[in-house]
PDB file of C-alpha atoms in Angstrom:
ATOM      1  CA  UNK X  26       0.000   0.000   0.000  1.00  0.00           C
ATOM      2  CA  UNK X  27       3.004   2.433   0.755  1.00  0.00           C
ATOM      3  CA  UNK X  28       4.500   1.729  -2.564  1.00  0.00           C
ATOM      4  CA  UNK X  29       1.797   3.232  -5.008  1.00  0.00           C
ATOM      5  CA  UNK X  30       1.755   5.998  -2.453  1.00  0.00           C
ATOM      6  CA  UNK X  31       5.358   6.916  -2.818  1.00  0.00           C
ATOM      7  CA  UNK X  32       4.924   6.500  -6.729  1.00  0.00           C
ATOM      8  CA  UNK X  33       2.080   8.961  -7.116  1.00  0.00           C
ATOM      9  CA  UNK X  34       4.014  11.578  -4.969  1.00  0.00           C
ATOM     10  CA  UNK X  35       7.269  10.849  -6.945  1.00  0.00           C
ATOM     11  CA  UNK X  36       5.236  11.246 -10.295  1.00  0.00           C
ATOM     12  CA  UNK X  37       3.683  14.077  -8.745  1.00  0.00           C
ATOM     13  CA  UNK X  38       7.080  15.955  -8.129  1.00  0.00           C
ATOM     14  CA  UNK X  39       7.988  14.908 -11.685  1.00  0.00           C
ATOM     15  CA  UNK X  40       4.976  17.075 -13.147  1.00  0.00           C
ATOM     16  CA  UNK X  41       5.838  20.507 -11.196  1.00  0.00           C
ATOM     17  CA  UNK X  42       8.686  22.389 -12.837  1.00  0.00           C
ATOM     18  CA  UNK X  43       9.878  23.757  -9.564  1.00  0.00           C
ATOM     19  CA  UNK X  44      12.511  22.212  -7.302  1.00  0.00           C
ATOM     20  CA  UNK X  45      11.268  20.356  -4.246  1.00  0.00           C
ATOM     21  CA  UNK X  46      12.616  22.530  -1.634  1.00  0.00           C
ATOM     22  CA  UNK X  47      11.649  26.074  -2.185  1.00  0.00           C
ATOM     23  CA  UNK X  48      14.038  28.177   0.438  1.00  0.00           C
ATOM     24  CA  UNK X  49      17.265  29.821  -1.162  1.00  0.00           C
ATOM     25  CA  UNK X  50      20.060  28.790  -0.592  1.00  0.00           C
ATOM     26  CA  UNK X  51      21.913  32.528  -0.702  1.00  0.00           C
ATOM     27  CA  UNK X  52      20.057  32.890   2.387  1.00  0.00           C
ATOM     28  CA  UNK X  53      21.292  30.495   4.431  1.00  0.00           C
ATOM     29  CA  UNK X  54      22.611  31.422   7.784  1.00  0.00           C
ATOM     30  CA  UNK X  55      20.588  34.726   7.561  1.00  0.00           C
ATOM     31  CA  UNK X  56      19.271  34.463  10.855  1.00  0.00           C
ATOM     32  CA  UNK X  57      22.605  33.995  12.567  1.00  0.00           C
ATOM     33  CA  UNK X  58      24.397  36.334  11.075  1.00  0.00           C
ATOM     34  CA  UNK X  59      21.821  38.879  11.772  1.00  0.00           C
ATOM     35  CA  UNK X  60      21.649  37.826  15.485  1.00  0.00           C
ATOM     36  CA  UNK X  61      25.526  38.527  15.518  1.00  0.00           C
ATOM     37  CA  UNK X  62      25.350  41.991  13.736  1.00  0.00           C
ATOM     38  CA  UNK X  63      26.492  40.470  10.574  1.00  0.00           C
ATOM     39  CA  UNK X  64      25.118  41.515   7.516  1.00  0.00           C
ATOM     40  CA  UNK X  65      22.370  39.612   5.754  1.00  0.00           C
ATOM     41  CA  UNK X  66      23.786  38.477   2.476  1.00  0.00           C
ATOM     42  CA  UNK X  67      27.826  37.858   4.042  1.00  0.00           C
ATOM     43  CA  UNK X  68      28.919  39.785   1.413  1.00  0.00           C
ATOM     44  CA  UNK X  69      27.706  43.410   1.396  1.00  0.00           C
ATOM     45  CA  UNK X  70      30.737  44.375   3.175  1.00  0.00           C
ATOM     46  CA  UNK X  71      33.996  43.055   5.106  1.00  0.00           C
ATOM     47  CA  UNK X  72      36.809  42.178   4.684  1.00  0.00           C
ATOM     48  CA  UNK X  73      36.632  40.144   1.407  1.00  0.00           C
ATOM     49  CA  UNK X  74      33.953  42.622   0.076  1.00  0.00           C
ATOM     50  CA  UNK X  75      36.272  45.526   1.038  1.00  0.00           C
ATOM     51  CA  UNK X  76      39.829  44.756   0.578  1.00  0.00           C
ATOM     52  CA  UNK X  77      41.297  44.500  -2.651  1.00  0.00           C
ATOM     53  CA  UNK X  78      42.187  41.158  -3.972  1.00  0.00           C
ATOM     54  CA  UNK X  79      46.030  41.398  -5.169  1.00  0.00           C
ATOM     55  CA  UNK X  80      48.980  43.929  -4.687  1.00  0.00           C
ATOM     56  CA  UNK X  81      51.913  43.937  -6.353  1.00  0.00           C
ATOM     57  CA  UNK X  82      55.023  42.281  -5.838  1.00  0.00           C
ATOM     58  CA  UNK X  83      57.104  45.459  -4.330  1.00  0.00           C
ATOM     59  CA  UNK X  84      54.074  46.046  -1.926  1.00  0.00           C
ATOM     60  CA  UNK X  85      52.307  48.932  -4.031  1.00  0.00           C
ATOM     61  CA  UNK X  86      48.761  48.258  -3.617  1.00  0.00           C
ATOM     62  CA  UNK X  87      46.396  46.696  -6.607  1.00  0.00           C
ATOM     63  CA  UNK X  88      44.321  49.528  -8.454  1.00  0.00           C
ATOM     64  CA  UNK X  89      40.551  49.388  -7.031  1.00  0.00           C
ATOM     65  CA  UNK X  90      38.268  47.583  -9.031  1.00  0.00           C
ATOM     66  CA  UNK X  91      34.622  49.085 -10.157  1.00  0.00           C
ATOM     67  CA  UNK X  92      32.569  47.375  -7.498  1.00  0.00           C
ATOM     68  CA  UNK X  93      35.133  48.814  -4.416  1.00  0.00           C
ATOM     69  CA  UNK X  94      34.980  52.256  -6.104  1.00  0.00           C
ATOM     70  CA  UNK X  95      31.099  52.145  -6.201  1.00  0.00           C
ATOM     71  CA  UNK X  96      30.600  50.666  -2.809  1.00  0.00           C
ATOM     72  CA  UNK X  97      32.776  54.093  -1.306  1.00  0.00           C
ATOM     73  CA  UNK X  98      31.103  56.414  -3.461  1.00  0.00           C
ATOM     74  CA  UNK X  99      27.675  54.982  -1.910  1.00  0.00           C
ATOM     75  CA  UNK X 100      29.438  55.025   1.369  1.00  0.00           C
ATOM     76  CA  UNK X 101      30.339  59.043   1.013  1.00  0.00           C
ATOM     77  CA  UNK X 102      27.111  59.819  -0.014  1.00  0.00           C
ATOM     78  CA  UNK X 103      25.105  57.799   2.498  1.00  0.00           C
ATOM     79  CA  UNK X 104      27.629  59.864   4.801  1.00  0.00           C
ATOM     80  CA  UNK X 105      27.067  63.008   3.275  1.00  0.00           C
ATOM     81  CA  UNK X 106      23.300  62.783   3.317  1.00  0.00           C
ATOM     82  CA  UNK X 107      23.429  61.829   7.474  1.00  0.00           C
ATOM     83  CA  UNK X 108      25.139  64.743   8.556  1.00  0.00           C
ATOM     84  CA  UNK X 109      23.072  66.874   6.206  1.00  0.00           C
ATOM     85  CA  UNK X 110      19.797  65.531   7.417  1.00  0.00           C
ATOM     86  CA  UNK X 111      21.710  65.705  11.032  1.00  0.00           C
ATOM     87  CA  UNK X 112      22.169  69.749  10.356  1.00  0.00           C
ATOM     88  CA  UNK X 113      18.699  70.091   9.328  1.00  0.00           C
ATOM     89  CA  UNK X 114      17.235  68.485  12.491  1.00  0.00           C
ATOM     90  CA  UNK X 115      19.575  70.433  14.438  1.00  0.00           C
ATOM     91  CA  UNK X 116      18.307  73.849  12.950  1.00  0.00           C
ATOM     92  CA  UNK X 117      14.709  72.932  12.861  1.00  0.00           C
ATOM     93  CA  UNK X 118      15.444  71.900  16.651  1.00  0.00           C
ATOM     94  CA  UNK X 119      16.720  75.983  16.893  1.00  0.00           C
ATOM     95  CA  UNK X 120      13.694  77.084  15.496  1.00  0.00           C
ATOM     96  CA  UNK X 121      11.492  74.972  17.505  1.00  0.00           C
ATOM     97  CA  UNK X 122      13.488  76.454  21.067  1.00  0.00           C
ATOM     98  CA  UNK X 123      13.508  79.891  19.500  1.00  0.00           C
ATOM     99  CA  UNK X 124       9.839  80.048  18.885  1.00  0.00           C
ATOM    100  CA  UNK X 125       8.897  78.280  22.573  1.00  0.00           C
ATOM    101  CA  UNK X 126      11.003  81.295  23.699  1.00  0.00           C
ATOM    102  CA  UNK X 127       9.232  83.591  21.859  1.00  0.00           C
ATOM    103  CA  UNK X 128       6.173  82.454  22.732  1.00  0.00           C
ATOM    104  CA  UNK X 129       7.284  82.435  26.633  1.00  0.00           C
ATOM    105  CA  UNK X 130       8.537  86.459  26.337  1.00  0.00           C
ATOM    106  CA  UNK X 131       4.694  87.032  24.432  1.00  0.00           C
ATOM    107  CA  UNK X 132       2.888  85.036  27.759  1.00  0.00           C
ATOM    108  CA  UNK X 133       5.252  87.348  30.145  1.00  0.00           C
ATOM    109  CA  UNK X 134       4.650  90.377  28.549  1.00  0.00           C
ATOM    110  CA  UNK X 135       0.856  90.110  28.640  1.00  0.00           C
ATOM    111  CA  UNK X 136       1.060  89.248  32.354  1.00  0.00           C
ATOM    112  CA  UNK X 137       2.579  92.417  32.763  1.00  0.00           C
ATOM    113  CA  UNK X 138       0.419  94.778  30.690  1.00  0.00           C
ATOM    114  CA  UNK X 139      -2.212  93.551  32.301  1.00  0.00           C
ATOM    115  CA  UNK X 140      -3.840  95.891  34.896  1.00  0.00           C
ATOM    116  CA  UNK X 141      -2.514  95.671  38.717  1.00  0.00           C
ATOM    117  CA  UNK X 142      -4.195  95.517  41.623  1.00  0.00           C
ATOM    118  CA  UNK X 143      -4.915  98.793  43.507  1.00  0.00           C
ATOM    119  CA  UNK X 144      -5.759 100.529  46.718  1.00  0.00           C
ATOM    120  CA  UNK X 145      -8.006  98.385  49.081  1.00  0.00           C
ATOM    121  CA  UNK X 146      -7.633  94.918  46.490  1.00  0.00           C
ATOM    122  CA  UNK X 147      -3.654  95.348  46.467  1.00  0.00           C
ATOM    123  CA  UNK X 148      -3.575  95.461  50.602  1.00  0.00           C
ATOM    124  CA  UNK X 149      -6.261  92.214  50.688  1.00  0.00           C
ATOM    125  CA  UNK X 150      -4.053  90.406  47.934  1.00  0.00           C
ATOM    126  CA  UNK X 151      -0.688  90.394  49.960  1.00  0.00           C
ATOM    127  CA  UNK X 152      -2.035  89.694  53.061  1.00  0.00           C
TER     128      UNK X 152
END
């Protein structure tokens, strides 16, 4: 009874044009190299990512290839934009105490425009 069994799921593989397991295999280890604050892939950067691959013989380093000229170009920019977006926060944060400020000198100046207490309500508000 087993045997047809195992035939009509073999067959039944056989018929679907995709692979029997369906995970990737690029993404193996994913979860423990994120859990070690690796990156996801292993090779977005590091070591083998980052260094170059040969140098010459007398110790002059090897001429960077396109990939390790791209990946520092991204890497100025992405530091570029931070400490531009950083600036902005910082000024907007400015702003932000400036007008509280502003806003505290308006209340305060009110309270003092506003009429004072005299003759018998002056004496009965300080006692």
């Amino acid at each position: 009874m087993a045997a047809p069994l195992r035939i009509i799921c073999c067959l039944a593989l056989r018929q679907t044009g995709r692979p029997f397991s369906s995970s990737c295999v690029a993404l193996a280890g994913k979860k423990w190299r994120l859990e070690n604050g690796l990156s996801w892939t292993g090779s977005e950067y590091g070591p083998l990512t980052d260094l170059p691959d040969w140098s010459f013989a007398d110790g002059r380093p090897a001429p960077p290839l396109k990939g390790q000229v791209r990946r520092k170009k991204e890497r100025e920019e992405f530091a570029r934009r931070a400490v531009y977006l950083n600036a902005e926060v910082d000024q907007g944060m400015e702003r932000w105490r400036a007008k509280k400020e502003e806003e505290e000198r308006a209340k305060e100046q009110i309270k003092s425009n506003m009429l004072k207490p005299k003759g018998h309500m002056l004496l009965k508000n300080k006692q």
